[in-house]
CSV table of C-alpha atoms in Angstrom, one decimal:
chain,number,residue,atom,x,y,z
A,1,ASN,CA,7.3,37.0,-8.9
A,2,ALA,CA,3.7,35.8,-9.5
A,3,LEU,CA,4.1,36.6,-13.3
A,4,SER,CA,7.1,34.4,-13.8
A,5,THR,CA,6.9,30.7,-15.0
A,6,ASN,CA,7.5,29.5,-11.4
A,7,GLY,CA,5.7,32.4,-9.7
A,8,MET,CA,4.1,32.2,-6.3
A,9,ILE,CA,1.4,34.1,-4.5
A,10,ALA,CA,0.7,34.2,-0.8
A,11,LEU,CA,-2.9,35.4,-0.4
A,12,GLN,CA,-4.5,36.3,2.9
A,13,LEU,CA,-8.2,35.6,2.4
A,14,GLY,CA,-9.4,36.9,5.7
A,15,SER,CA,-10.8,35.5,9.0
A,16,ILE,CA,-11.9,31.9,9.1
A,17,LEU,CA,-15.0,33.1,10.9
A,18,ASP,CA,-16.0,35.2,8.0
A,19,LYS,CA,-18.7,33.2,6.2
A,20,ASP,CA,-18.7,35.3,3.1
A,21,VAL,CA,-14.9,34.7,2.6
A,22,MET,CA,-15.3,31.0,3.0
A,23,ARG,CA,-18.3,30.9,0.7
A,24,GLN,CA,-16.4,32.8,-2.1
A,25,LYS,CA,-13.2,30.8,-1.7
A,26,PRO,CA,-14.0,27.9,-4.2
A,27,ASP,CA,-14.7,30.4,-7.0
A,28,LEU,CA,-11.5,32.2,-6.2
A,29,ILE,CA,-9.4,29.0,-6.2
A,30,ASN,CA,-11.1,27.9,-9.5
A,31,LEU,CA,-10.1,31.2,-11.0
A,32,PHE,CA,-6.4,30.8,-10.2
A,33,VAL,CA,-6.6,27.2,-11.6
A,34,LYS,CA,-7.9,28.6,-14.9
A,35,VAL,CA,-5.1,31.1,-15.2
A,36,GLY,CA,-2.4,28.4,-14.8
A,37,PHE,CA,-1.5,27.8,-11.1
A,38,LYS,CA,-0.5,24.2,-10.7
A,39,SER,CA,-0.5,23.6,-7.0
A,40,ILE,CA,-2.6,25.4,-4.3
A,41,HIS,CA,-2.4,25.0,-0.5
A,42,ASP,CA,-4.0,26.7,2.4
A,43,TYR,CA,-3.3,26.9,6.1
A,44,THR,CA,-4.4,29.0,9.1
A,45,GLU,CA,-2.4,31.4,11.3
A,46,LYS,CA,-3.8,32.8,14.6
A,47,TYR,CA,-3.8,36.5,15.0
A,48,ASN,CA,-5.7,36.7,18.3
A,49,LEU,CA,-7.0,34.3,20.9
A,50,SER,CA,-10.3,33.7,19.2
A,51,ASP,CA,-9.7,34.0,15.4
A,52,SER,CA,-7.2,32.9,12.7
A,53,TRP,CA,-6.4,34.1,9.1
A,54,ASN,CA,-6.9,31.7,6.2
A,55,ILE,CA,-3.9,32.0,4.0
A,56,VAL,CA,-3.7,30.5,0.5
A,57,ILE,CA,-0.4,29.6,-1.2
A,58,LEU,CA,-0.5,29.5,-5.0
A,59,LEU,CA,2.3,27.9,-7.0
A,60,LYS,CA,2.6,28.2,-10.8
A,61,ASP,CA,5.2,25.4,-11.0
A,62,ARG,CA,4.1,22.0,-9.6
A,63,ASN,CA,7.7,21.2,-9.0
A,64,ASP,CA,7.9,23.7,-6.2
A,65,ARG,CA,5.9,21.2,-4.1
A,66,VAL,CA,9.3,19.6,-3.4
A,67,ASN,CA,10.2,22.5,-1.1
A,68,TRP,CA,6.6,22.9,0.2
A,69,TYR,CA,6.7,19.3,1.5
A,70,ALA,CA,10.3,19.3,2.6
A,71,ASN,CA,11.0,17.9,6.1
A,72,ILE,CA,12.1,20.0,9.0
A,73,PRO,CA,15.9,19.6,8.7
A,74,ILE,CA,15.9,20.3,4.9
A,75,THR,CA,13.6,23.4,5.4
A,76,ASN,CA,16.1,24.7,8.0
A,77,VAL,CA,19.0,24.2,5.6
A,78,LEU,CA,17.1,26.0,2.8
A,79,ILE,CA,16.4,28.9,5.1
A,80,HIS,CA,20.0,29.0,6.2
A,81,LYS,CA,21.1,29.2,2.5
A,82,ARG,CA,18.7,32.0,1.5
A,83,ILE,CA,18.5,34.3,4.6
A,84,TYR,CA,21.2,36.9,5.1
A,85,GLN,CA,22.9,36.9,8.4
A,86,THR,CA,22.1,39.9,10.6
A,87,LYS,CA,24.8,42.3,11.8
A,88,SER,CA,23.9,41.5,15.4
A,89,SER,CA,24.1,37.7,14.7
A,90,SER,CA,20.5,37.4,16.1
A,91,ALA,CA,18.0,35.3,14.3
A,92,ALA,CA,16.8,36.9,11.0
A,93,LEU,CA,13.4,35.1,11.3
A,94,ARG,CA,11.6,35.3,14.7
A,95,HIS,CA,8.6,33.2,14.0
A,96,PHE,CA,9.5,30.8,11.2
A,97,ASP,CA,11.6,27.7,10.9
A,98,GLY,CA,11.3,24.1,9.7
A,99,ALA,CA,8.9,23.1,12.5
A,100,THR,CA,6.6,26.0,11.7
A,101,MET,CA,6.6,25.1,8.0
A,102,LYS,CA,5.8,21.5,8.9
A,103,GLY,CA,2.6,22.7,10.6
A,104,PHE,CA,1.5,24.5,7.4
A,105,GLN,CA,1.8,21.3,5.3
A,106,VAL,CA,-1.2,19.7,7.0
A,107,PRO,CA,-4.3,21.9,6.9
A,108,PRO,CA,-6.6,21.8,9.9
A,109,LYS,CA,-9.6,19.4,9.9
A,110,PHE,CA,-12.2,22.2,9.3
A,111,LEU,CA,-10.6,23.1,6.0
A,112,GLU,CA,-10.9,19.5,4.9
A,113,ASN,CA,-14.6,19.5,6.0
A,114,GLU,CA,-15.2,22.8,4.2
A,115,TYR,CA,-13.7,21.4,1.0
A,116,CYS,CA,-15.6,18.1,1.1
A,117,MET,CA,-18.9,19.8,1.7
A,118,ARG,CA,-18.8,21.4,-1.7
A,119,ASP,CA,-21.4,20.6,-4.4
A,120,PRO,CA,-20.5,18.6,-6.3
A,121,ARG,CA,-18.5,16.7,-3.7
A,122,PRO,CA,-14.9,16.2,-4.7
A,123,SER,CA,-14.4,12.5,-5.7
A,124,GLU,CA,-11.5,11.8,-3.3
A,125,CYS,CA,-13.6,12.7,-0.2
A,126,GLY,CA,-15.8,9.6,-0.7
A,127,LYS,CA,-12.8,7.4,-0.1
A,128,ASN,CA,-13.4,7.6,3.7
A,129,GLU,CA,-16.4,5.3,3.1
A,130,ILE,CA,-14.0,2.4,2.7
A,131,LYS,CA,-13.6,2.4,6.5
A,132,LYS,CA,-17.2,1.1,6.7
A,133,ARG,CA,-16.2,-2.2,5.1
A,134,VAL,CA,-15.3,-5.4,7.1
A,135,ASP,CA,-11.6,-5.4,7.6
A,136,ALA,CA,-9.5,-8.6,7.7
A,137,PRO,CA,-6.7,-7.8,10.2
A,138,LEU,CA,-3.0,-8.8,9.7
A,139,SER,CA,-3.6,-11.7,12.1
A,140,SER,CA,-5.6,-13.3,9.3
A,141,PHE,CA,-2.5,-13.7,7.1
A,142,VAL,CA,0.8,-15.5,7.1
A,143,VAL,CA,4.0,-15.2,5.0
A,144,GLN,CA,5.2,-18.4,3.1
A,145,ASN,CA,7.0,-19.3,-0.1
A,146,SER,CA,4.9,-18.1,-3.0
A,147,THR,CA,3.0,-20.6,-5.2
A,148,ILE,CA,3.9,-18.7,-8.4
A,149,GLY,CA,7.0,-20.8,-9.0
A,150,GLU,CA,10.7,-21.2,-8.5
A,151,GLY,CA,12.5,-18.0,-7.8
A,152,SER,CA,9.3,-16.1,-7.0
A,153,GLY,CA,10.2,-15.5,-3.4
A,154,ARG,CA,7.7,-15.0,-0.6
A,155,GLY,CA,4.0,-14.5,-0.7
A,156,LEU,CA,1.1,-13.7,1.6
A,157,PHE,CA,-1.5,-16.4,2.4
A,158,ALA,CA,-4.9,-16.2,4.1
A,159,LYS,CA,-5.3,-18.2,7.4
A,160,VAL,CA,-9.1,-17.8,7.3
A,161,ASP,CA,-11.8,-17.4,4.7
A,162,ILE,CA,-12.2,-13.7,3.6
A,163,LYS,CA,-15.3,-12.5,1.8
A,164,THR,CA,-15.5,-10.3,-1.3
A,165,GLY,CA,-15.7,-6.6,-0.5
A,166,SER,CA,-13.5,-6.9,2.7
A,167,THR,CA,-10.5,-4.7,3.2
A,168,ILE,CA,-7.2,-6.3,4.2
A,169,GLY,CA,-5.0,-4.9,7.0
A,170,LEU,CA,-6.5,-1.4,6.7
A,171,LYS,CA,-6.1,-0.4,10.3
A,172,GLU,CA,-2.5,-1.5,10.4
A,173,SER,CA,-1.5,0.1,7.1
A,174,LEU,CA,-2.2,3.8,7.6
A,175,PHE,CA,1.4,4.9,8.2
A,176,PRO,CA,3.9,3.7,5.6
A,177,VAL,CA,7.6,4.1,5.6
A,178,TYR,CA,8.0,7.5,4.0
A,179,LEU,CA,11.1,9.0,2.3
A,180,PRO,CA,10.6,12.7,1.3
A,181,ALA,CA,11.6,13.7,-2.2
A,182,ILE,CA,14.9,15.3,-1.3
A,183,THR,CA,15.8,12.5,1.1
A,184,TRP,CA,15.1,9.8,-1.5
A,185,ASP,CA,17.1,11.8,-4.1
A,186,LEU,CA,20.1,12.0,-1.8
A,187,ILE,CA,19.9,8.2,-1.1
A,188,ASN,CA,19.8,7.6,-4.9
A,189,THR,CA,22.8,9.9,-5.4
A,190,TYR,CA,24.8,8.3,-2.6
A,191,TYR,CA,24.0,4.8,-3.8
A,192,GLU,CA,25.0,5.6,-7.4
A,193,LYS,CA,28.3,7.3,-6.4
A,194,PHE,CA,29.5,5.0,-3.6
A,195,ASN,CA,27.5,1.7,-3.9
A,196,GLU,CA,28.5,0.9,-0.3
A,197,THR,CA,26.9,-2.2,1.3
A,198,ASP,CA,24.7,-0.3,3.8
A,199,ALA,CA,23.4,2.1,1.2
A,200,ARG,CA,22.8,-0.8,-1.3
A,201,LYS,CA,20.8,-2.8,1.3
A,202,PHE,CA,18.5,0.1,2.1
A,203,TYR,CA,18.2,1.1,-1.6
A,204,ASN,CA,17.3,-2.5,-2.6
A,205,TYR,CA,14.7,-2.6,0.3
A,206,VAL,CA,12.9,0.5,-1.0
A,207,GLU,CA,13.2,-0.5,-4.7
A,208,GLY,CA,12.2,-4.1,-4.1
A,209,TYR,CA,9.3,-3.6,-1.7
A,210,GLY,CA,8.2,0.1,-2.2
A,211,TRP,CA,7.2,2.5,-4.9
A,212,GLU,CA,7.9,6.0,-6.0
A,213,SER,CA,5.3,8.8,-6.1
A,214,ASP,CA,5.2,12.2,-7.8
A,215,TRP,CA,2.8,13.8,-5.4
A,216,SER,CA,5.5,16.1,-4.1
A,217,GLY,CA,6.7,17.3,-7.6
A,218,ASN,CA,9.3,16.5,-10.1
A,219,ILE,CA,11.6,14.7,-7.7
A,220,PRO,CA,9.8,11.5,-6.6
A,221,SER,CA,9.3,10.6,-3.0
A,222,ALA,CA,9.2,6.9,-1.9
A,223,PHE,CA,6.9,4.8,0.2
A,224,VAL,CA,7.1,1.2,1.5
A,225,GLU,CA,4.2,-0.8,3.1
A,226,PRO,CA,4.7,-0.7,6.9
A,227,ASN,CA,4.0,-4.4,7.4
A,228,PHE,CA,4.1,-7.8,5.6
A,229,LEU,CA,1.4,-6.8,3.1
A,230,THR,CA,4.4,-5.8,1.1
A,231,TYR,CA,4.8,-9.5,0.3
A,232,VAL,CA,1.6,-9.6,-1.8
A,233,ASN,CA,2.6,-10.7,-5.3
A,234,HIS,CA,1.2,-9.8,-8.7
A,235,GLY,CA,-1.6,-12.1,-9.9
A,236,CYS,CA,-0.7,-13.2,-13.4
A,237,ASN,CA,-3.4,-13.4,-16.2
A,238,GLY,CA,-6.0,-11.6,-14.1
A,239,SER,CA,-5.8,-14.0,-11.2
A,240,ASN,CA,-5.6,-11.3,-8.6
A,241,ASN,CA,-8.1,-11.6,-5.7
A,242,VAL,CA,-7.5,-8.1,-4.2
A,243,ASP,CA,-7.2,-4.7,-5.9
A,244,TYR,CA,-7.3,-1.0,-5.2
A,245,SER,CA,-11.0,-0.3,-5.2
A,246,GLU,CA,-11.0,2.8,-7.5
A,247,MET,CA,-8.7,1.1,-10.0
A,248,TYR,CA,-10.7,-2.1,-10.0
A,249,GLU,CA,-14.0,-0.3,-10.7
A,250,ILE,CA,-12.6,1.7,-13.6
A,251,LYS,CA,-10.9,-1.3,-15.1
A,252,MET,CA,-14.1,-3.4,-14.9
A,253,GLN,CA,-16.1,-0.7,-16.7
A,254,MET,CA,-13.6,0.1,-19.4
A,255,LYS,CA,-11.5,-3.0,-20.1
A,256,PRO,CA,-12.3,-6.0,-17.8
A,257,ASP,CA,-10.1,-8.5,-19.7
A,258,LEU,CA,-6.9,-6.3,-19.4
A,259,THR,CA,-3.9,-8.2,-18.0
A,260,GLU,CA,-0.1,-7.9,-18.4
A,261,GLN,CA,-0.3,-10.3,-21.4
A,262,ASN,CA,-2.4,-8.0,-23.6
A,263,THR,CA,-1.4,-4.5,-22.4
A,264,GLU,CA,-0.8,-1.8,-25.0
A,265,PRO,CA,0.8,1.6,-24.4
A,266,SER,CA,-2.6,3.3,-25.0
A,267,ASP,CA,-4.0,1.4,-21.9
A,268,PHE,CA,-2.2,4.0,-19.8
A,269,GLY,CA,-5.0,6.4,-20.6
A,270,LEU,CA,-7.5,4.2,-18.7
A,271,LEU,CA,-6.1,5.1,-15.3
A,272,ALA,CA,-3.7,8.0,-16.0
A,273,THR,CA,-4.1,10.0,-12.8
A,274,LYS,CA,-4.9,13.7,-13.1
A,275,SER,CA,-2.7,15.9,-10.9
A,276,ILE,CA,-4.6,17.3,-8.0
A,277,ILE,CA,-4.1,21.0,-7.8
A,278,TYR,CA,-6.0,21.8,-4.6
A,279,SER,CA,-7.2,19.3,-2.0
A,280,PRO,CA,-7.1,19.8,1.7
A,281,TYR,CA,-8.4,16.3,1.9
A,282,ARG,CA,-5.3,15.0,0.0
A,283,ASP,CA,-2.9,17.1,2.0
A,284,ARG,CA,-4.3,15.6,5.2
A,285,HIS,CA,-4.5,12.0,4.0
A,286,VAL,CA,-1.5,11.7,1.7
A,287,PHE,CA,0.0,8.6,3.5
A,288,HIS,CA,-3.4,6.8,3.5
A,289,GLU,CA,-3.9,7.7,-0.2
A,290,GLU,CA,-0.4,6.4,-1.1
A,291,VAL,CA,-0.9,3.0,0.7
A,292,LYS,CA,-4.2,2.6,-1.1
A,293,SER,CA,-6.7,0.3,0.7
A,294,ASP,CA,-7.0,-3.0,-1.2
A,295,ILE,CA,-10.3,-4.7,-1.2
A,296,VAL,CA,-11.0,-8.3,-1.8
A,297,VAL,CA,-12.5,-8.7,-5.3
A,298,LYS,CA,-12.9,-12.5,-5.2
A,299,ASP,CA,-13.6,-14.7,-2.2
A,300,ILE,CA,-10.4,-16.0,-0.6
A,301,VAL,CA,-10.4,-19.3,1.1
A,302,ALA,CA,-8.1,-20.3,4.0
A,303,GLY,CA,-4.7,-21.4,2.7
A,304,GLU,CA,-5.0,-19.4,-0.6
A,305,GLU,CA,-2.3,-17.0,-1.7
A,306,VAL,CA,-3.3,-13.3,-1.9
A,307,PHE,CA,-2.6,-11.7,-5.3
A,308,SER,CA,-2.9,-8.0,-6.3
A,309,ASP,CA,-2.7,-6.4,-9.7
A,310,TYR,CA,0.6,-4.5,-10.2
A,311,LEU,CA,-0.4,-3.3,-13.7
A,312,PHE,CA,-1.2,0.3,-12.7
A,313,TYR,CA,1.3,0.6,-9.9
A,314,THR,CA,3.5,2.6,-12.4
A,315,THR,CA,1.5,5.8,-13.4
A,316,GLU,CA,4.5,8.1,-14.0
A,317,ASN,CA,4.1,8.2,-17.8
A,318,GLN,CA,3.0,6.0,-20.7
A,319,ALA,CA,6.5,4.8,-21.5
A,320,GLU,CA,7.3,3.7,-17.9
A,321,PHE,CA,3.8,2.1,-17.6
A,322,TYR,CA,4.3,0.0,-20.7
A,323,LYS,CA,7.9,-0.9,-19.7
A,324,GLU,CA,6.6,-2.2,-16.3
A,325,ALA,CA,3.7,-4.1,-18.0
A,326,GLN,CA,6.3,-5.9,-20.2
A,327,HIS,CA,8.4,-6.7,-17.1
A,328,LEU,CA,5.3,-8.2,-15.4
A,329,LYS,CA,4.6,-10.2,-18.6
A,330,GLY,CA,8.2,-11.5,-18.5
A,331,LEU,CA,7.8,-12.5,-14.8
A,332,CYS,CA,4.5,-14.3,-15.4
A,333,ASN,CA,5.9,-16.2,-18.4
A,334,GLY,CA,9.0,-17.3,-16.4
A,335,GLU,CA,11.3,-15.2,-18.6
A,336,GLU,CA,12.4,-12.9,-15.8
A,337,VAL,CA,12.7,-12.7,-12.0
A,338,GLY,CA,11.8,-9.9,-9.7
A,339,LEU,CA,14.3,-7.4,-8.1
A,340,VAL,CA,14.2,-9.0,-4.7
A,341,THR,CA,14.8,-12.5,-6.1
A,342,GLN,CA,17.7,-11.2,-8.2
A,343,LYS,CA,19.4,-9.7,-5.2
A,344,GLU,CA,18.9,-12.9,-3.1
A,345,LEU,CA,20.1,-15.1,-5.9
A,346,SER,CA,23.2,-13.0,-6.4
A,347,HIS,CA,23.9,-13.1,-2.6
A,348,GLN,CA,24.5,-9.4,-2.6
A,349,ASP,CA,22.1,-8.5,0.2
């Protein structure tokens, strides 16, 4: 199976207490990356009271992440479909089900520490340092009609002065609304086939206020901000006063004057994200990573509307990136309205 295009290897490295095993592990993983494995995960499994095995799962096809990150009910359904029934009708698997698999999806803290202590240090590990910034809590903001113009809907406004470098609502934004890939795919299918009111309302909520992510493979999962930070609008013509820290730094270094008005398809290369093949840090903090902690990039005074930069919210591919940039340009020039406003104006939902 490991030799096929969607091959998989389950590799038992040895005891987590074996220092030689843990020291050689980075070289081993790098070797598998070089020969073409696209997604690597590891977990631990106890074999006695004082020790555990470190087991590494290697996937040749990144799209198999959909099943790796499936939720408990879906994993149980997949097991039911693939496992033959025993003649005695007893359980075919004694020590494995959806709940067990769920535990494997989030590696223990010490595997994250071991990964982040490597030299050179993986870039994503430094993102924890954002927690050291001054945070403006949600109580510092209020939702009102946006100042963008007629048909722009609601916006988020500061109730107090907020200094450059601060984070906004960091502590209250760690756990977004999350729809696993297979769940979101089923919702899309149900919506397209039946278009019932309840399905349409929920679909419009996710489409209007959330975003899709390919972190789980070829079928996108979906996320929505867990609070009213979802009302932060796009800042036209570079007028945004908050931005995702990593995006902002790269943009300022490479093309500081980039806005929706002058975007070209080639600009996708500025921030095209490279797929992470192996990262216990990412596996443990995926929700935090998806929400992305915005930082204030220009002083905000009390009463001022908060604007972000939507330009690189779509990183699926170059075509989708440019299509979204042109949509933002149309919104900023008053030629189009957003999805939420469309639905409200049509009185559908």
